[in-house]
């Protein structure tokens, strides 16, 4: 199958691209490298050294003989998107190419506007390119579990049957997300569902939980194939951050009381979920939603698990929550669709955490401790109107 991976230079996009290539697909990657520019803007860098996309692609060809075509450009540039899709003629497009940090989107007005423009416009350009060039292309779009928020009822996989005043309907599950980033994904979901309905496009929206982990079978083949690993207060996700904090002897930063519960997924399962979704496409006109996580834990449970596993001293500190979010809430979310299609979950284990400790120990001299504490506060607004490039 011909698969185009957008955001193919990112944390998840790169390992997915080579996972799909290793599985025998004809893969192309696309990116505008803006993620590397956020690092420059914030003065941070990935814990793991990462090669350029050109070096990654040539290393993959050297090791496997497989060629990955690459397209460098901005998804907000409609002409670029159209030309790329017309040139590669993919059967599946996997869309990872967005600004994905909730704190980044909450820095100030300029970052909120940038995030929603980048994400919503890029996705719309893609929908138009698919509609114009080949409506049979299957769009596999990365959404997020955070689209749902933390409702006081069970979370279903994208759709819910509602009975209201004696009548019933199947409607998109109500959304109540917790950041302007998460909201951008809600807007995307609605735009995609609309495109499926009016143009007959086929799409799978993957509402993914928080990803942790640093390598897969393919990235481990050579250090030049390594993917990024973020730990800073803006881009680092909770479990990855806490592993680094443990190794550095830094208290694990639980925001508030830590009762907030999130779906989690290991990087090796992320890349498998994408393969499974691509190989079992949605039907024409279908807007299909899968909840892509394998287990759920509260932030406090994550901290307790890491502290218990760390061989040295490790403390946990509840710090003032910089976000506005429920710290105690009901959480029961369905996540059976991907398992039904064949996913065999890789659950968090001491072995996995120990491996992460070892990776961090290898690169700990690259950590900037000043970048660990959170700096972005949800309640604060700033009138900074232009985002520095
Ligand atoms: P990432 O920032 O590492 O990768 C995203 C890539 O997209 C980057 O390389 C960036 O340069 C590129 N990009 C952004 N805007 C672009 C544009 N306008 N044009 C071209 N390229 C652009 O993020 P990630 O962690 O790999 O996440 C990938 C996707 O998965 C995102 O959509 C994110 O919302 C979703 N997701 C991530 C997680 C997680 O825990 N990392 C969890 C759930 C969902
Ligand atoms: N948290 C802490 N301490 C930390 C970091 C985070 O307690 O040091 C808490 C946060 O307050 C939040 C939870 O951990 O309650 C998750 O935070 P996170 O930064 O790990 O994840 P989040 O901001 O939700 O975003 C990440 C990815 C995003 C993806 C999302 C999946 O950056 O791209 O969409 O996970 S989900 O959370 O399911 O929406």
XYZ file of C-alpha atoms and ligand atoms in Angstrom:
472
model
C 0.000 0.000 0.000
C 1.202 3.553 -0.741
C 1.153 5.485 2.530
C 1.993 9.166 3.025
C 2.997 10.075 6.599
C 2.512 13.765 7.435
C 4.555 15.031 10.382
C 7.033 12.273 9.505
C 9.933 14.009 11.281
C 8.146 14.029 14.663
C 8.166 11.866 17.798
C 5.476 9.517 16.468
C 5.614 10.173 12.719
C 9.191 9.006 12.191
C 8.903 5.617 13.986
C 5.543 5.063 12.269
C 7.007 5.738 8.828
C 9.763 3.163 9.217
C 7.427 0.676 10.930
C 5.111 0.855 7.904
C 8.063 0.616 5.520
C 9.377 -2.443 7.381
C 5.899 -3.998 7.062
C 6.255 -3.793 3.267
C 4.387 -0.586 2.459
C 5.609 2.062 0.018
C 6.004 5.060 2.342
C 6.622 8.783 1.849
C 7.203 11.282 4.672
C 6.403 14.970 4.841
C 7.258 17.706 7.333
C 8.135 21.405 7.526
C 10.435 20.937 10.586
C 8.489 23.448 12.656
C 8.826 21.123 15.673
C 12.601 21.646 15.581
C 11.925 25.412 15.513
C 9.714 25.224 18.626
C 12.783 23.791 20.380
C 14.834 26.802 19.278
C 12.068 29.156 20.390
C 11.832 27.493 23.836
C 15.582 26.939 24.222
C 15.255 23.162 24.739
C 16.078 20.007 22.821
C 15.202 16.344 22.694
C 16.881 14.144 25.332
C 17.919 11.787 22.558
C 20.100 13.245 19.802
C 18.072 13.211 16.564
C 19.427 13.079 13.037
C 18.047 15.295 10.275
C 15.252 13.855 8.151
C 17.707 13.443 5.239
C 20.097 11.466 7.471
C 17.239 9.335 8.784
C 15.977 8.534 5.301
C 19.447 7.690 3.969
C 20.199 5.529 7.032
C 16.961 3.611 6.475
C 17.878 3.058 2.806
C 21.430 1.975 3.773
C 20.154 -0.572 6.336
C 17.121 -1.958 4.519
C 17.389 -1.004 0.858
C 13.984 0.702 1.193
C 13.464 4.216 -0.129
C 11.278 6.761 1.633
C 10.318 9.649 -0.582
C 10.258 12.946 1.325
C 8.251 16.124 0.776
C 9.323 19.234 2.687
C 6.613 21.857 3.044
C 3.906 23.430 5.166
C 0.464 21.802 5.308
C -0.990 25.299 5.583
C 0.220 25.863 2.008
C -2.694 24.487 -0.039
C -0.672 24.318 -3.271
C 2.052 22.272 -1.581
C -0.475 19.814 -0.131
C -2.306 19.401 -3.422
C 0.910 18.887 -5.403
C 2.260 16.351 -2.897
C -0.911 14.236 -2.882
C -1.151 14.429 -6.693
C 2.495 13.393 -7.041
C 2.634 10.495 -4.553
C -0.936 9.267 -5.142
C -1.219 7.566 -1.723
C -3.891 5.024 -0.844
C -3.625 6.076 2.819
C -2.559 9.352 4.407
C -1.525 9.278 8.080
C -1.783 12.787 9.498
C 0.511 13.530 12.465
C 1.583 16.988 11.203
C 0.245 19.371 13.828
C 1.271 21.473 16.841
C 0.605 18.987 19.630
C 1.420 20.606 22.971
C -1.400 21.809 25.212
C 0.909 24.143 27.213
C 2.377 25.593 23.982
C -1.148 26.484 22.840
C -1.804 28.218 26.185
C 1.347 30.415 26.274
C -0.503 33.482 25.013
C -2.901 34.645 22.320
C -0.304 34.339 19.559
C 0.389 30.679 20.378
C -3.309 29.823 20.664
C -4.038 31.433 17.289
C -1.003 29.771 15.732
C -1.986 26.333 17.062
C -5.568 26.476 15.859
C -4.624 28.015 12.492
C -1.819 25.536 11.874
C -3.886 22.519 12.852
C -7.297 23.385 11.443
C -6.072 24.944 8.176
C -3.552 22.162 7.505
C -6.247 19.549 8.019
C -8.734 21.412 5.801
C -6.159 21.696 3.015
C -5.696 17.970 3.246
C -9.438 17.256 3.070
C -9.728 19.392 -0.068
C -6.706 17.733 -1.683
C -8.196 14.280 -1.036
C -11.629 15.347 -2.305
C -10.121 16.825 -5.488
C -7.553 14.142 -6.289
C -8.913 10.796 -5.109
C -11.845 10.333 -2.731
C -10.857 6.736 -2.182
C -7.780 7.783 -0.150
C -8.178 6.661 3.468
C -7.316 9.446 5.924
C -5.912 8.196 9.236
C -5.944 11.280 11.440
C -4.416 11.626 14.887
C -6.943 13.016 17.323
C -6.705 12.812 21.080
C -8.530 11.347 24.069
C -8.463 14.879 25.488
C -11.150 15.842 22.972
C -13.692 14.218 25.291
C -12.445 15.853 28.485
C -13.567 14.151 31.682
C -17.368 13.716 31.462
C -19.289 12.139 34.310
C -20.490 9.337 31.994
C -18.708 6.544 30.101
C -16.679 7.698 27.072
C -17.563 5.826 23.866
C -15.500 5.504 20.674
C -16.475 8.731 18.936
C -20.225 8.204 18.649
C -23.067 7.836 21.168
C -26.746 6.818 20.986
C -28.874 9.506 22.597
C -32.488 9.146 23.703
C -34.137 12.524 24.112
C -37.818 13.217 24.712
C -38.861 9.886 23.288
C -36.685 10.036 20.161
C -33.193 8.628 19.596
C -30.220 9.401 17.362
C -26.563 8.433 16.913
C -24.504 11.588 17.359
C -20.847 12.474 17.723
C -19.848 12.096 21.361
C -19.988 15.494 23.163
C -16.607 17.160 23.552
C -15.279 19.259 26.431
C -11.516 19.550 26.009
C -9.017 21.260 28.287
C -6.796 23.456 26.086
C -6.829 25.401 22.828
C -4.652 22.601 21.396
C -7.151 19.904 22.367
C -9.922 22.119 20.951
C -8.120 22.247 17.589
C -8.543 18.464 17.415
C -12.270 18.767 18.118
C -12.578 21.245 15.245
C -10.678 18.797 13.005
C -12.967 15.917 13.966
C -16.027 17.925 13.004
C -14.475 19.017 9.708
C -13.507 15.445 8.842
C -16.935 14.042 9.721
C -18.501 16.726 7.512
C -16.158 15.867 4.607
C -17.064 12.169 4.930
C -20.750 13.091 4.914
C -20.732 15.505 1.966
C -17.929 14.158 -0.250
C -17.993 10.494 0.725
C -14.417 10.546 2.066
C -13.260 7.661 4.260
C -11.525 8.521 7.543
C -10.337 7.035 10.795
C -9.945 9.509 13.664
C -7.621 8.022 16.265
C -8.321 9.526 19.657
C -4.993 8.676 21.162
C -4.036 8.824 24.833
C -0.736 10.131 26.225
C 2.176 8.332 24.555
C 5.244 7.173 26.454
C 8.399 5.350 25.413
C 11.361 6.127 23.230
C 12.030 3.333 20.794
C 10.553 0.633 18.614
C 12.052 -2.428 16.920
C 12.992 -0.300 13.906
C 14.333 2.846 15.625
C 16.615 0.573 17.701
C 18.422 -0.606 14.579
C 20.753 2.418 14.486
C 21.231 5.552 16.663
C 20.635 7.662 13.535
C 17.071 6.267 13.460
C 16.285 7.451 17.028
C 13.138 9.468 17.569
C 12.864 12.505 19.799
C 12.141 12.300 23.540
C 10.811 15.458 25.191
C 10.988 16.171 28.893
C 10.533 19.938 29.202
C 7.510 21.584 30.849
C 5.961 22.493 27.491
C 6.398 19.439 25.229
C 7.305 16.653 27.668
C 4.412 14.281 28.405
C 3.792 13.098 31.911
C 5.301 9.603 32.047
C 8.359 10.476 29.952
C 8.946 13.536 32.148
C 8.698 11.559 35.377
C 11.208 8.956 34.198
C 13.755 11.713 33.585
C 12.961 13.409 36.876
C 13.564 10.121 38.724
C 16.969 9.586 37.118
C 18.051 13.178 37.817
C 17.000 12.932 41.462
C 14.365 15.608 40.843
C 10.997 15.281 42.655
C 8.307 13.849 40.353
C 6.048 16.787 39.487
C 2.440 15.803 40.198
C 0.212 18.736 39.228
C -2.296 19.326 42.026
C -3.458 16.214 43.842
C -2.794 13.910 40.871
C -6.239 12.296 40.655
C -6.524 13.316 36.976
C -6.743 10.098 34.962
C -5.527 9.656 31.393
C -5.381 6.887 28.813
C -1.795 5.815 28.106
C -0.157 4.024 25.206
C 3.370 2.821 24.544
C 5.118 4.064 21.400
C 5.380 0.483 20.071
C 1.592 0.191 20.214
C 1.084 3.581 18.544
C 2.957 2.471 15.425
C 1.062 -0.849 15.385
C -2.305 0.915 15.731
C -1.482 3.005 12.672
C -0.527 -0.089 10.664
C -3.700 -1.884 11.743
C -5.904 1.129 10.920
C -4.270 1.604 7.514
C -4.604 -2.068 6.583
C -8.333 -2.176 7.573
C -9.646 1.061 6.045
C -12.893 2.812 6.841
C -15.676 2.407 4.274
C -16.374 5.156 1.735
C -18.334 7.897 3.520
C -17.492 6.477 6.937
C -16.118 8.650 9.750
C -14.711 5.965 12.041
C -13.347 6.763 15.503
C -11.074 4.548 17.584
C -9.916 5.344 21.101
C -6.205 4.579 20.886
C -4.883 3.783 24.340
C -4.225 0.544 26.161
C -4.629 1.338 29.870
C -5.541 4.244 32.085
C -3.844 5.592 35.187
C -4.088 8.664 37.375
C -1.108 10.997 37.429
C -0.501 9.963 41.042
C -0.486 6.269 40.048
C 2.036 7.005 37.308
C 4.283 8.800 39.816
C 3.899 6.011 42.411
C 4.732 3.347 39.793
C 7.890 5.111 38.653
C 9.025 5.940 42.198
C 8.506 2.307 43.284
C 10.508 0.997 40.335
C 13.402 3.446 40.530
C 16.325 1.708 42.267
C 17.576 4.899 43.985
C 15.866 7.491 46.171
C 12.845 9.093 44.486
C 10.402 11.635 45.886
C 7.021 12.819 44.646
C 5.927 16.438 44.996
C 2.414 17.781 44.518
C 2.906 21.203 42.981
C 0.306 23.877 42.264
C -1.532 22.806 39.109
C -0.664 25.224 36.289
C -3.668 23.929 34.312
C -7.394 24.213 34.872
C -8.572 20.590 34.973
C -10.533 18.223 37.211
C -8.203 16.522 39.688
C -10.859 14.031 40.813
C -13.335 12.673 38.286
C -15.113 9.626 36.887
C -13.204 7.856 34.093
C -14.364 4.914 32.042
C -13.493 4.999 28.348
C -14.142 2.307 25.733
C -11.083 1.137 23.771
C -11.944 -2.181 22.186
C -12.017 -1.387 18.438
C -8.260 -1.632 17.838
C -7.964 -4.782 19.961
C -10.798 -6.284 17.890
C -8.724 -5.537 14.768
C -5.717 -7.356 16.227
C -3.774 -4.999 18.520
C -1.950 -6.900 21.263
C -1.387 -4.252 23.966
C 2.029 -3.636 25.505
C 1.183 -2.646 29.056
C 3.417 -0.567 31.332
C 5.810 -2.885 33.139
C 8.933 -2.694 35.281
C 10.925 -3.899 32.263
C 9.671 -1.032 30.109
C 10.330 1.550 32.817
C 13.802 0.113 33.510
C 14.602 0.407 29.806
C 13.532 4.074 29.876
C 15.725 4.683 32.942
C 18.674 3.213 31.006
C 18.036 5.455 27.975
C 17.830 8.522 30.205
C 21.034 7.575 32.051
C 22.822 7.346 28.709
C 21.822 10.908 27.732
C 21.328 12.641 31.083
C 24.137 15.134 30.443
C 21.891 16.650 27.737
C 19.113 17.543 30.221
C 18.579 21.198 31.031
C 17.150 21.130 34.545
C 15.882 24.712 34.131
C 13.384 23.425 31.531
C 11.685 20.918 33.839
C 9.244 22.991 35.857
C 6.011 24.067 34.131
C 5.929 27.736 33.125
C 2.635 28.060 31.260
C -0.428 28.843 33.390
C -3.922 28.315 32.020
C -5.510 31.202 33.973
C -3.009 33.774 32.743
C -3.592 35.630 29.494
C -0.945 37.674 27.792
C -1.416 40.207 25.056
C 1.595 38.926 23.111
C 0.038 38.992 19.663
C 2.806 37.718 17.424
C 4.595 34.407 17.846
C 8.376 34.598 17.378
C 9.571 32.223 14.659
P 5.609 16.112 17.139
O 5.490 17.584 17.397
O 6.820 15.406 17.595
O 5.423 15.839 15.559
C 4.561 16.580 14.750
C 5.304 16.865 13.452
O 4.446 17.631 12.597
C 6.559 17.704 13.671
O 7.684 17.086 13.087
C 6.235 19.040 13.016
O 7.372 19.651 12.437
C 5.184 18.652 11.991
N 4.261 19.751 11.653
C 3.538 20.526 12.491
N 2.850 21.444 11.800
C 3.118 21.231 10.491
C 2.720 21.873 9.301
N 1.898 22.922 9.287
N 3.211 21.409 8.120
C 4.060 20.333 8.088
N 4.483 19.698 9.198
C 4.009 20.147 10.385
O 4.284 15.452 17.748
P 3.980 13.915 18.051
O 4.126 13.699 19.512
O 4.697 13.065 17.103
O 2.426 13.875 17.736
C 1.962 13.581 16.423
C 0.442 13.671 16.391
O -0.110 12.752 17.327
C -0.093 15.039 16.751
O -1.189 15.345 15.912
C -0.580 14.866 18.163
O -1.637 15.734 18.428
C -1.006 13.412 18.198
N -0.908 12.832 19.548
C 0.283 12.810 20.202
C 0.349 12.257 21.485
C 1.624 12.227 22.279
O 1.576 11.869 23.473
N 2.787 12.558 21.702
C -0.813 11.719 22.066
C -2.016 11.768 21.356
C -2.060 12.325 20.087
N 0.938 16.353 34.409
C 1.455 16.308 35.683
N 2.793 16.510 35.818
C 3.629 16.745 34.763
C 3.079 16.788 33.470
C 1.722 16.591 33.328
O 0.757 16.092 36.655
O 4.828 16.927 34.982
C -0.501 16.076 34.217
C -1.275 17.148 33.463
O -1.752 18.147 34.332
C -2.368 16.332 32.805
C -1.731 14.973 32.571
O -0.573 14.912 33.404
O -3.427 16.151 33.696
C -1.304 14.727 31.146
O -0.434 15.780 30.730
P 0.543 15.585 29.505
O 1.341 16.836 29.334
O 1.265 14.305 29.628
O -0.502 15.374 28.308
P -1.438 16.377 27.515
O -1.178 17.791 27.838
O -2.850 15.912 27.656
O -0.973 16.154 26.014
C -0.347 14.959 25.563
C 0.230 15.249 24.184
C -0.926 15.606 23.244
C -1.963 14.495 23.257
C -2.438 14.188 24.679
C -3.272 12.927 24.749
O 1.143 16.336 24.255
O -0.419 15.780 21.919
O -3.056 14.896 22.486
O -1.282 13.901 25.507
S -4.615 13.099 25.911
O -4.063 13.537 27.180
O -5.239 11.813 26.012
O -5.512 14.105 25.368
